[in-house]
Coordinates of C-alpha atoms in Angstrom, one line a residue:
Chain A
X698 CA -37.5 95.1 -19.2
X699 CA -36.8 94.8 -15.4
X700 CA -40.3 95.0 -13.9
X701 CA -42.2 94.7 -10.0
X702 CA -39.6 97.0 -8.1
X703 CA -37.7 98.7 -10.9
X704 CA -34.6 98.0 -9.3
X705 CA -32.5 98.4 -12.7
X706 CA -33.6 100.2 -15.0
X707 CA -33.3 99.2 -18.9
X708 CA -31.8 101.9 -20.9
X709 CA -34.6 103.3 -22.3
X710 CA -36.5 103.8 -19.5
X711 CA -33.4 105.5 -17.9
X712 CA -33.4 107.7 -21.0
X713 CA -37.2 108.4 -20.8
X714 CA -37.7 109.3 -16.9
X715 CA -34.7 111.8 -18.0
X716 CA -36.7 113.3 -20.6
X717 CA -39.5 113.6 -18.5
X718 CA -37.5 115.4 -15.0
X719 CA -39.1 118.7 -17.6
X720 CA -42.9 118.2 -18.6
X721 CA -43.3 116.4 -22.2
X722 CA -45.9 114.7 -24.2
X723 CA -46.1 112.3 -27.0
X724 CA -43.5 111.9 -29.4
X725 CA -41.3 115.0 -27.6
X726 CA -40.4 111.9 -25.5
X727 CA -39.1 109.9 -28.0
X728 CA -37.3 113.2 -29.5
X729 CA -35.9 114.2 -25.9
X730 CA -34.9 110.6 -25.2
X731 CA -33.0 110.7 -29.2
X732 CA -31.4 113.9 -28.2
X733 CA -30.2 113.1 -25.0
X734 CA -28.2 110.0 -26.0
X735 CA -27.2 111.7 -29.1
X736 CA -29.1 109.2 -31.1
X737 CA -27.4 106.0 -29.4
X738 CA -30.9 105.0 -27.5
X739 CA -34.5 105.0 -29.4
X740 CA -37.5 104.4 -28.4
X741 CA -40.5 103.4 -30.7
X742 CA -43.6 104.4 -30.3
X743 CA -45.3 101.3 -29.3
X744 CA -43.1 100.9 -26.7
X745 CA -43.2 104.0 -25.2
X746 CA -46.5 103.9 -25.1
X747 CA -46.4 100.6 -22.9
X748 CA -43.5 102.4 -20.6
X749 CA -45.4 104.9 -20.0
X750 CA -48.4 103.3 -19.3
X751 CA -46.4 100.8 -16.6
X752 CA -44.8 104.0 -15.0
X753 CA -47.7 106.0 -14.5
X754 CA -49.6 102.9 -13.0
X755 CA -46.5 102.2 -10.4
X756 CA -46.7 106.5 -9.6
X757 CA -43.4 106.8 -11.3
X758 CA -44.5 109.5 -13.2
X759 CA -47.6 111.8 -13.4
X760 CA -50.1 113.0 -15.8
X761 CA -49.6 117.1 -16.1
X762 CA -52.1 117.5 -18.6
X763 CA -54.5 116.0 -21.2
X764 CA -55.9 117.7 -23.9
X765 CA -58.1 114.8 -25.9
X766 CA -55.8 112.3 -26.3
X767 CA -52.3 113.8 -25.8
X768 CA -51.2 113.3 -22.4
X769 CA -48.2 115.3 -20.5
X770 CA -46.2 113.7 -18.2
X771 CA -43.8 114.5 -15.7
X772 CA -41.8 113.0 -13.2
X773 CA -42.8 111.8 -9.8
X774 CA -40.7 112.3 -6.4
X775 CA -40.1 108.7 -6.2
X776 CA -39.5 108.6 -10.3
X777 CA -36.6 110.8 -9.0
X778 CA -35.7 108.3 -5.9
X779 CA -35.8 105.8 -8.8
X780 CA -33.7 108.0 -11.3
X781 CA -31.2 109.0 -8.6
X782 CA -30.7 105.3 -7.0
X783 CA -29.9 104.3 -11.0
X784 CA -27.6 107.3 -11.5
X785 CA -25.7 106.5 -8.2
X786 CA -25.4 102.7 -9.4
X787 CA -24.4 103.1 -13.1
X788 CA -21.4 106.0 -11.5
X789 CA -20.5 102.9 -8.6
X790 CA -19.9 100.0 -11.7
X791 CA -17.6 103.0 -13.5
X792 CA -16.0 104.1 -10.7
X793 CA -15.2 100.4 -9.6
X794 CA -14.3 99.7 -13.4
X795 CA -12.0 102.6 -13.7
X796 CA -10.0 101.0 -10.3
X797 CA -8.9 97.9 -12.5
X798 CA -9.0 98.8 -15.8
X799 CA -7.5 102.4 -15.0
X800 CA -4.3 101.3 -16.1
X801 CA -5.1 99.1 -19.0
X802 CA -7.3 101.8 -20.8
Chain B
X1418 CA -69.8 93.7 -60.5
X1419 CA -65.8 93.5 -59.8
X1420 CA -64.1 96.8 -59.7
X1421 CA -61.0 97.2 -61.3
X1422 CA -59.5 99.5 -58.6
X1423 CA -60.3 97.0 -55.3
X1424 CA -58.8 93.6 -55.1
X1425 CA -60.1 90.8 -52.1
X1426 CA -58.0 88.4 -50.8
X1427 CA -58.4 85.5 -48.0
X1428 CA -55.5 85.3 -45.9
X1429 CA -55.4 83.4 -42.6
X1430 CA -52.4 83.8 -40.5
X1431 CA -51.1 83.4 -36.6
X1432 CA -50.0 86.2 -34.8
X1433 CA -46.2 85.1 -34.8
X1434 CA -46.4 85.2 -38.3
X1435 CA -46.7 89.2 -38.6
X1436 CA -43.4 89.4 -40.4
X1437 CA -44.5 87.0 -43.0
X1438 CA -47.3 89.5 -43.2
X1439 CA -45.4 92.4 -43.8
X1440 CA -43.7 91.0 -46.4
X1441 CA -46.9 90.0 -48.1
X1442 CA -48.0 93.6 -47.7
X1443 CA -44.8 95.7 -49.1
X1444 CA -44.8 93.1 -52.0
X1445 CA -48.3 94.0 -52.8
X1446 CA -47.6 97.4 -52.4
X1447 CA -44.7 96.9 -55.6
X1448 CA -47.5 95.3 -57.5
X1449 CA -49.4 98.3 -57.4
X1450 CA -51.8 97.0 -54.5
X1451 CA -52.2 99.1 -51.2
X1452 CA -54.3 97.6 -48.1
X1453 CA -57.6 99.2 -47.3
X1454 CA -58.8 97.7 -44.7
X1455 CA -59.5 93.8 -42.9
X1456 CA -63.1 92.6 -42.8
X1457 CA -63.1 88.7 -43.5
X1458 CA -61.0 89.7 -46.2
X1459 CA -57.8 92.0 -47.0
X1460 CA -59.2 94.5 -49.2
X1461 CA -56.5 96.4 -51.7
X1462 CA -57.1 99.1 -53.7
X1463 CA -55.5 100.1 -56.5
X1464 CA -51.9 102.5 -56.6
X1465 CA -49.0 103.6 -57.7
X1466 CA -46.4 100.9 -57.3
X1467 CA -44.5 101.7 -54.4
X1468 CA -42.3 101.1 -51.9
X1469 CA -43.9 101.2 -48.7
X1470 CA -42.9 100.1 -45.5
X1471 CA -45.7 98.0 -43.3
X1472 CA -45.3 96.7 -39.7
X1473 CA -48.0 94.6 -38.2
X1474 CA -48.3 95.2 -34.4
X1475 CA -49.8 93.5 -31.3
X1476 CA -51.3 95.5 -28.7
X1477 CA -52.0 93.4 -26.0
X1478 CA -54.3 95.7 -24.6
X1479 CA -56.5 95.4 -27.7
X1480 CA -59.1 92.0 -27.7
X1481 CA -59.9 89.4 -29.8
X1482 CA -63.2 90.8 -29.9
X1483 CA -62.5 94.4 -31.0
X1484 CA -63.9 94.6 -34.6
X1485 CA -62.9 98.9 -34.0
X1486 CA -60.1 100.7 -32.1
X1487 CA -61.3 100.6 -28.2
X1488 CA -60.2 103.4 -26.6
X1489 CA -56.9 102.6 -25.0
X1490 CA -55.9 101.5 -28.8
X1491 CA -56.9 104.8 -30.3
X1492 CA -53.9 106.6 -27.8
X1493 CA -51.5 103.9 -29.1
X1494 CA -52.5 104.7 -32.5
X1495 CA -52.3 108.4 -32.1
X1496 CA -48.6 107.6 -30.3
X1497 CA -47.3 105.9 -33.6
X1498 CA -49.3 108.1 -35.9
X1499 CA -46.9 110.8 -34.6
X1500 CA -43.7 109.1 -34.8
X1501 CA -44.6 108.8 -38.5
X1502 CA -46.6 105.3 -38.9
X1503 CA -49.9 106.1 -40.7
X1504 CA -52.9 103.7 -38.7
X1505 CA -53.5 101.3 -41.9
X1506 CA -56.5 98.9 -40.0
X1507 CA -57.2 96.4 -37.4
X1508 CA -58.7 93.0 -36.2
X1509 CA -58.5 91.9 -32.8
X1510 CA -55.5 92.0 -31.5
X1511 CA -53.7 93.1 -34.7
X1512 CA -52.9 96.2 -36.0
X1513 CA -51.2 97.4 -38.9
X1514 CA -49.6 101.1 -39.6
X1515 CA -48.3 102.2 -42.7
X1516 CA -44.8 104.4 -43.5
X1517 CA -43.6 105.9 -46.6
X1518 CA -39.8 106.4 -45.4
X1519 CA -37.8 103.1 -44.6
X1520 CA -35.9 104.8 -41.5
X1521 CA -39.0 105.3 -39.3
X1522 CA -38.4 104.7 -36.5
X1523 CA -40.0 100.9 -35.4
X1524 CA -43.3 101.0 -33.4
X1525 CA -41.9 98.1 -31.3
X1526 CA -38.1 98.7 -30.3
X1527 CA -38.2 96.5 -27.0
X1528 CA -38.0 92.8 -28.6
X1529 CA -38.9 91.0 -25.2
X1530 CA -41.9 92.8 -24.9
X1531 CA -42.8 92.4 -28.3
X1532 CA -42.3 88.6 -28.0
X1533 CA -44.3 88.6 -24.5
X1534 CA -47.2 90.6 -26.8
X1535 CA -47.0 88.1 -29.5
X1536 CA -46.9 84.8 -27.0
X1537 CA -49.8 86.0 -25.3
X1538 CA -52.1 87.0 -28.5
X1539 CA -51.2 83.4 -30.1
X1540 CA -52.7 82.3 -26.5
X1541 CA -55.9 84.7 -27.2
X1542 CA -56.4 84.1 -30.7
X1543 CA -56.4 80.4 -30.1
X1544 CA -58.3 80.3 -26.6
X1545 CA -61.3 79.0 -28.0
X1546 CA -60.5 75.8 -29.3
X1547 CA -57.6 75.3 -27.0
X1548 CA -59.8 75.6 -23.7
X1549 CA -63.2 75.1 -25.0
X1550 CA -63.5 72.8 -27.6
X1551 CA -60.4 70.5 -26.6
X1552 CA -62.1 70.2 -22.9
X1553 CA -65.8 69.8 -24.6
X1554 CA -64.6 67.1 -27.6
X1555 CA -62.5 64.7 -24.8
X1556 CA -65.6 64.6 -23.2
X1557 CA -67.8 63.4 -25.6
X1558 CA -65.3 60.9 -27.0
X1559 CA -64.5 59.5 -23.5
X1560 CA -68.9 59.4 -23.1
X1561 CA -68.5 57.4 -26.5
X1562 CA -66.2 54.9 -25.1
X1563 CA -68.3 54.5 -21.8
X1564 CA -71.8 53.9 -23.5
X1565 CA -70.7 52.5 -26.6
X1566 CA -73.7 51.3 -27.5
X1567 CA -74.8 54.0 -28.7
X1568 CA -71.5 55.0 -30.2
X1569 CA -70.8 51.6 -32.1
X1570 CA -74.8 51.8 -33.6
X1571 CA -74.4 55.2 -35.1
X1572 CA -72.8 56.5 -38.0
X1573 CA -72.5 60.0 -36.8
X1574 CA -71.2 58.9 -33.8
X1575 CA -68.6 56.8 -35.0
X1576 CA -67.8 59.2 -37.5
X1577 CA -67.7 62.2 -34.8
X1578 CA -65.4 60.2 -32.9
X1579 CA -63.0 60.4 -35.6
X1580 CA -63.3 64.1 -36.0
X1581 CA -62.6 64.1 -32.5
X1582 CA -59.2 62.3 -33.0
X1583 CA -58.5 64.4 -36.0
X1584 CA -58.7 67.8 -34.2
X1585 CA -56.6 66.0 -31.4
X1586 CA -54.0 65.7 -33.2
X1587 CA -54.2 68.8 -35.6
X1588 CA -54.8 70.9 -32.0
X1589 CA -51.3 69.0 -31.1
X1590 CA -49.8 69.6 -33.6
X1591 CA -50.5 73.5 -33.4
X1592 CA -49.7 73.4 -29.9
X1593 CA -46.5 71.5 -30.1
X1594 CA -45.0 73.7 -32.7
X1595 CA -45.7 76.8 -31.4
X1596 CA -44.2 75.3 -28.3
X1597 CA -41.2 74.4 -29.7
X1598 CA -41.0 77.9 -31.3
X1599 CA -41.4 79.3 -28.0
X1600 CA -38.3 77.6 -26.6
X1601 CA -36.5 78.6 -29.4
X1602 CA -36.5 82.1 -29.6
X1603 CA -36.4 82.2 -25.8
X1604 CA -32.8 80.9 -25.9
X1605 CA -32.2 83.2 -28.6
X1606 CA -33.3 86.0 -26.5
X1607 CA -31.3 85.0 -23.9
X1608 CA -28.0 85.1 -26.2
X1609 CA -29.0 88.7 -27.1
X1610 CA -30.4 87.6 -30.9
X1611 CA -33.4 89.4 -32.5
X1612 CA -36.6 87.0 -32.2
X1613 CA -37.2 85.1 -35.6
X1614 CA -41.2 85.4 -36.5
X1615 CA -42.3 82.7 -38.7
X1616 CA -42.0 83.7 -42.5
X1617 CA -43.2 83.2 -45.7
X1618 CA -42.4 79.7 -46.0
X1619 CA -42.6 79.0 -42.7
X1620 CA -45.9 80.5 -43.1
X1621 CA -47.0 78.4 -46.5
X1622 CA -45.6 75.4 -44.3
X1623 CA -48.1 75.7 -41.7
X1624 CA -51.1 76.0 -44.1
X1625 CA -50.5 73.5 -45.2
X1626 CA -50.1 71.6 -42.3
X1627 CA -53.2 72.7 -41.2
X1628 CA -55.3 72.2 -44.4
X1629 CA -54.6 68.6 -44.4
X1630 CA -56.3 67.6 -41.2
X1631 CA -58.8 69.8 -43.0
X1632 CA -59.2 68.2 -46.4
X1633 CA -59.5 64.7 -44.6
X1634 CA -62.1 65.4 -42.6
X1635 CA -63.9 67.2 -45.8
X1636 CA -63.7 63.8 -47.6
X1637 CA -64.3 61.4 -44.2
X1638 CA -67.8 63.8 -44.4
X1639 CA -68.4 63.6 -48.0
X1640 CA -67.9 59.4 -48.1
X1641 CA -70.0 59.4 -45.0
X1642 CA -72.9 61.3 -46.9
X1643 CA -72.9 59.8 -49.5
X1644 CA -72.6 56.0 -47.9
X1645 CA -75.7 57.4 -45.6
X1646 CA -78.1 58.2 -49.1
X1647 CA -77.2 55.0 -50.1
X1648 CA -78.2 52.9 -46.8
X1649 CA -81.5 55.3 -47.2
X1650 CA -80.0 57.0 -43.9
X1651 CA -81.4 60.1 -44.6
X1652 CA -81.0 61.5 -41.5
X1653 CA -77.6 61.4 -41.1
X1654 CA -76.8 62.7 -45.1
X1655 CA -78.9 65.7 -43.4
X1656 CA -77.3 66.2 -40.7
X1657 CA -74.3 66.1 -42.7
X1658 CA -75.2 68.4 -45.1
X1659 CA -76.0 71.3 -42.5
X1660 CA -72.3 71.3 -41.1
X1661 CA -71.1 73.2 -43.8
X1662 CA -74.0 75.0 -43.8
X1663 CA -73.3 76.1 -40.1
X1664 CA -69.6 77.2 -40.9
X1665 CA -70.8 79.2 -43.9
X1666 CA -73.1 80.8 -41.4
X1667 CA -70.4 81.4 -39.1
X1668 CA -68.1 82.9 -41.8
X1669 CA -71.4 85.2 -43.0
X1670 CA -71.9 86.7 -39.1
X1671 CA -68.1 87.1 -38.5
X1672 CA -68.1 89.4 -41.4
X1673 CA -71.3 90.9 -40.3
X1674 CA -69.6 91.7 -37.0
X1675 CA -66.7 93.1 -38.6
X1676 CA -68.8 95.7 -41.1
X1677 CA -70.7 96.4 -38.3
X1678 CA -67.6 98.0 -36.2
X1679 CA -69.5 97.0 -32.6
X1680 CA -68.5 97.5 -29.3
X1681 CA -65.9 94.2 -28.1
X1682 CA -68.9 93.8 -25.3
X1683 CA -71.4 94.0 -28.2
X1684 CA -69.0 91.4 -30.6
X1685 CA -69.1 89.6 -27.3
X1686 CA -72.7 89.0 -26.1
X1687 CA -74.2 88.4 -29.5
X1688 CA -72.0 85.6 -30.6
X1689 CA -72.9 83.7 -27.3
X1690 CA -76.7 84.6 -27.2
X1691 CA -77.3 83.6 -30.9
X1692 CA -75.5 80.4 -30.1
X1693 CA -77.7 79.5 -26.9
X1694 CA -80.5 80.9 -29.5
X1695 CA -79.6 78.0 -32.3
X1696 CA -78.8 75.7 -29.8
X1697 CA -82.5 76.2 -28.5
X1698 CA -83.9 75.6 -31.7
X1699 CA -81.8 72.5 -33.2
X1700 CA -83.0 70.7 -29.7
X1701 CA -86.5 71.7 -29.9
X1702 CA -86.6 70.6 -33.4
X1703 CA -84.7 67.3 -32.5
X1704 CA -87.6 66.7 -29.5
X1705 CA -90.4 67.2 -31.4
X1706 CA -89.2 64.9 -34.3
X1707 CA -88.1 62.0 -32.3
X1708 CA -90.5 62.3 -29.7
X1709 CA -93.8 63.2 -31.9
X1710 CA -96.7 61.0 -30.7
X1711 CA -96.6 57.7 -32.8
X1712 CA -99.9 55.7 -32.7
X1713 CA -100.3 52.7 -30.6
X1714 CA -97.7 50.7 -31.7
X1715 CA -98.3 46.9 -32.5
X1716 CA -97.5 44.3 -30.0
X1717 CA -94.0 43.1 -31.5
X1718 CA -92.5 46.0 -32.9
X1719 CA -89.4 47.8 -32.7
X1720 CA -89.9 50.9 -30.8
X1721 CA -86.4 52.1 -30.7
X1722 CA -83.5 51.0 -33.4
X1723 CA -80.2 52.1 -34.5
X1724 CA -77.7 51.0 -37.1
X1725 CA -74.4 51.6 -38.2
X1726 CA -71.7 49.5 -40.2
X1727 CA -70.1 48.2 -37.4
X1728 CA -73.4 47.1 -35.2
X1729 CA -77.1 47.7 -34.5
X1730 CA -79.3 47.9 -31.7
X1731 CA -82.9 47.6 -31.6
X1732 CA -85.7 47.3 -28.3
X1733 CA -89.0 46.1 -28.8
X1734 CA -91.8 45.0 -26.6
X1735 CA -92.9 41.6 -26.9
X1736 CA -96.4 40.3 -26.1
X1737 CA -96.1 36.8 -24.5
X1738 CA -98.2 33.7 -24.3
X1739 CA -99.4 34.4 -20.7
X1740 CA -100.5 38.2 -22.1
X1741 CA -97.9 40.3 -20.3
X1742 CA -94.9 42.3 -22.2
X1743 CA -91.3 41.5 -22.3
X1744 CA -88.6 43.9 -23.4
X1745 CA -86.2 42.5 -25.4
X1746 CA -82.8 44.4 -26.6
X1747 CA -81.3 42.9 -29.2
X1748 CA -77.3 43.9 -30.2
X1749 CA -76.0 42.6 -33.5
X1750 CA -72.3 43.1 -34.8
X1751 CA -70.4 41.0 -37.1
X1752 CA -67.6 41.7 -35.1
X1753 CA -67.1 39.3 -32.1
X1754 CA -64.9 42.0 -30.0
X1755 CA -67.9 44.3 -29.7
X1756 CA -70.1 41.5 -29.6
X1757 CA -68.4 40.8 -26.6
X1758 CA -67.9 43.7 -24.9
X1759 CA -71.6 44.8 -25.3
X1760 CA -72.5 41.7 -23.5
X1761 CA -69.9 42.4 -20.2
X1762 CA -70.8 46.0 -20.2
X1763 CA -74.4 44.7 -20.2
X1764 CA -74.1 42.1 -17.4
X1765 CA -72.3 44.2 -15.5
X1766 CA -74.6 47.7 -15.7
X1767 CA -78.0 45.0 -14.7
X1768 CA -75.8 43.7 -12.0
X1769 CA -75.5 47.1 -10.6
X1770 CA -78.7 48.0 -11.1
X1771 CA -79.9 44.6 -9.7
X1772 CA -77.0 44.6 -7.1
X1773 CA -76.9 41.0 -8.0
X1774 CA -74.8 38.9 -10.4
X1775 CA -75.7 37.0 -13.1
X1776 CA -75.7 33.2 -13.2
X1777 CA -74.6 31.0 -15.9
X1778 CA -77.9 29.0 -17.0
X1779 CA -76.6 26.1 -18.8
X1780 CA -80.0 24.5 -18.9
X1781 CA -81.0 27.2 -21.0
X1782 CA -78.8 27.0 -23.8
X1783 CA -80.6 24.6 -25.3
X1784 CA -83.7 26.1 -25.6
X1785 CA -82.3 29.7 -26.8
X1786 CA -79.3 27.7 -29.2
X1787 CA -77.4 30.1 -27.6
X1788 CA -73.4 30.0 -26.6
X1789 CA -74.4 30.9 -23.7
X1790 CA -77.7 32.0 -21.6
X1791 CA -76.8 34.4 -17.8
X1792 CA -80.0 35.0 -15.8
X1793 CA -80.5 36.8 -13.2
X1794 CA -83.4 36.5 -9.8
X1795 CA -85.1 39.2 -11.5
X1796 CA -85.7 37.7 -13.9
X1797 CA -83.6 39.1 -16.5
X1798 CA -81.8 37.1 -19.0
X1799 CA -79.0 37.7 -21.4
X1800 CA -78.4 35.4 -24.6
X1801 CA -75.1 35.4 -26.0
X1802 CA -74.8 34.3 -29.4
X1803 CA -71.7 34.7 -31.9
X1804 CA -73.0 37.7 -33.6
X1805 CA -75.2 39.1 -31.4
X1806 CA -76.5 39.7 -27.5
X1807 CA -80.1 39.5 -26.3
X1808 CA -81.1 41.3 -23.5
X1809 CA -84.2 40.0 -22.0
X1810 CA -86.7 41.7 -19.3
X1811 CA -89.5 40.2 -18.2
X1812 CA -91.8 39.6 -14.8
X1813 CA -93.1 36.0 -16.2
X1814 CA -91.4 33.1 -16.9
X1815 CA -90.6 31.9 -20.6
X1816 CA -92.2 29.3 -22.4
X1817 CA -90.8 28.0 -25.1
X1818 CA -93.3 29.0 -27.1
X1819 CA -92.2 32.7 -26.3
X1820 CA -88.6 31.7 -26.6
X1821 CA -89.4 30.9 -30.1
X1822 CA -91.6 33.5 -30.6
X1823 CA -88.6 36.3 -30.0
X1824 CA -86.1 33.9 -31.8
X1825 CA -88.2 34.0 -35.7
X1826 CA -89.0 37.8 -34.7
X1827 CA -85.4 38.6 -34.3
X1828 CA -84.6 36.8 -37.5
X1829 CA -87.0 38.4 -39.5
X1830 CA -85.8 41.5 -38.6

């Protein structure tokens, strides 16, 4: 998992900060993040839990709410800096992948 | 009384060898045998035979030291607990959930950081006699080879010194290998492979690979005890016999700690204060027995002695003709090496004590029936003969009276 700057995010944590641009808690991440990529990215629990623990420490994302121990995050303004600066890249590398290839595919 | 429905089993095992330990665990579970809980032991109790599906995790913000969940591991186990793994038990660093459906979804689905978890809890698990008792063991076995006097005269010593080279190389071994399996899986990560954790067999490899450094030492121990009782060493036989004493004492308060469920600053502090605690009392026991007030003792005897099989060592204080007191060391080994090298390392220690050498006193050879006699201004004088050194101190001159005086003492003893 790309770390320090989050310059690229890994697929999961793309899929995850998507999930949580609306509030969500617990295992509706995992859900959200299932539903989104219509099941092609998953995200155990373990993990998330370590994600989520790195993203709120680098203010990528914010606790909403905490009742005992399930906590509700959501997205910071510079998760969606983050978000938007992966979005931009990942549409660059098919855009400049559709010039060659157009032809061939 | 042994309950029907509960089954106890030792198992030992590294934390890269958690897949090893699942396998153990779903197996059991087909026999009918469901995990309980960890203290010491694995506990079972008795089910249905099923199949159930076990994954053994590292949380790496979990300690060594947690005997209970701390808090941040409670959230983690309320995280999986939702996405359908049941919290099963833990120790330390491990923890192990429970499923009843094989397509749960895996508590762990990022392998890198799974294998960063793992690399570091091998580190944890292992810190103890990696960076303690590595650093603490070199330097009494490089102490031994410095004063080896008092190494090559006792039994323990000698014998300690090759429990020293034993861990060594059983600690290398451990190291090495987990090493290399390091390395290994790291290319394979690179390549895009799942990590390989150690399995069964690799698992039943490795204990035994670490039971035989084991099993030597045990009989090294038991030969040493029993050649001690038969030299009428008593001492060493005892202090023999409390070493597995001690471990069985450490066993007893590990599983203490675990019952207990303590805080990891509770599991902690006690360890290290009962240590200083026993530590306190095996020295204070050790004072007052070798240092007890012995009455006056006579003129010529040995005040301070030690034997082993390869040498011996013994001081006494000799009353000369002209009524003062000489001190006489006297080193005996049937081996001429160490014969040898007690006699340099002894010139050379009074020569920097004396910050003078010693001079070769031909003249004196004769009198002692020595090899070889070196004296010194002060008046110190060191007799080497082929099986053994003496180590003369004294503020008078010798007469030959006295010379032969120490001489028959020496033989007689």
């Amino acid at each position: 998992m790309p770390r320090e700057q989050f310059q690229t995010l890994s697929e999961p944590m793309y899929y995850v900060l998507l999930a949580l641009m609306d509030e969500c808690c617990g295992v509706d991440i995992m859900d959200k993040v299932a539903e989104i990529s219509v099941g092609r990215v998953v995200v155990g629990s373990g993990t998330l839990y370590a994600m989520l623990d790195k993203f709120q420490k680098n203010n990528v994302i914010a606790e909403t709410a905490c009742q005992g121990r399930k906590r509700t995050y959501l997205i910071t303004a510079y998760g969606k800096e983050l978000l938007k600066a992966e979005y931009k890249r990942l549409q660059t590398l098919s855009s400049d992948g559709k010039k060659i290839l157009e032809g061939a595919l | 009384m042994k309950n029907p429905n509960e089954l106890k089993k030792y198992v030992l095992f590294q934390i890269n060898e958690c897949d090893a330990i699942k396998e153990y665990l779903e197996e059991m579970a087909l026999k009918g045998w469901k995990l309980k809980r960890i203290q010491t032991f694995f506990y079972f109790e008795k089910i249905e035979p099923q199949a159930l599906y076990y994954s053994v995790e590292v949380f790496s913000k979990a300690s060594v030291f947690d005997t209970v969940p701390a808090r941040d591991t409670n959230e983690y186990i309320e995280y999986c607990r939702e996405a359908g793994w049941k919290f099963v038990c833990t120790l330390g660093q491990i923890n192990i959930f429970v499923s009843n459906s094989k397509d749960t979804v895996p508590i762990e689905t990022d392998d890198a950081q799974k294998f960063k978890a793992i690399k570091k809890g091998i580190v944890k698990q292992n810190a103890v006699s990696w960076f303690c008792l590595v650093p603490i063991f070199l330097f009494n076995a490089i102490s031994d080879l410095l004063f080896y006097d008092a190494f090559f005269t006792s039994n323990m010593n000698l014998m300690a010194f090759l429990f020293y080279l034993i861990f060594f190389a059983a600690t290398l071994i451990q190291v090495a290998s987990f090493i290399a399996w390091t390395v290994r899986q790291r290319r394979r990560l690179k390549q895009g492979e799942p990590i390989q954790y150690i399995s069964k067999s690799g698992r039943r490899k490795r204990t035994l690979l670490q039971l035989i450094p084991l099993g030597i030492m045990s009989l090294i121990l038991l030969l040493v005890a029993i050649y001690s009782i038969i030299q009428r060493d008593f001492f060493t036989a005892l202090m023999i016999g409390f070493i597995p004493l001690l471990i069985a004492l450490i066993l007893i308060f590990s599983h203490f700690l675990q019952k207990r469920g303590l805080s990891r600053t509770a599991n902690k502090v006690i360890p290290v204060l009962l240590g200083f605690g026993i530590c306190a009392v095996i020295t204070g026991f050790t004072v007052i027995v070798l240092f007890a007030p012995v009455t006056e003792p006579l003129a010529d005897s040995a005040s301070i002695s030690s034997k082993s099989f390869l040498a011996s060592k013994a001081e006494y204080e000799c009353a000369l003709d002209n009524g003062s007191i000489a001190y006489v060391t006297v080193f005996k080994s049937d081996y001429r090496f160490i014969v040898h090298r007690y006699l340099n390392s002894s010139m050379r220690t009074m020569s920097r004590i004396f910050e003078e050498d010693y001079v070769e006193a031909h003249q004196l050879e004769s009198e002692w029936d020595a090899k070889a006699v070196y004296t010194s201004q002060d008046g110190m004088l060191c007799i080497e003969y082929d099986k053994y050194v003496i180590v003369v101190s004294t503020e008078s001159e010798l007469s030959m009276t006295d010379i032969d005086n120490i001489k028959a003492f020496i033989n007689l003893n």
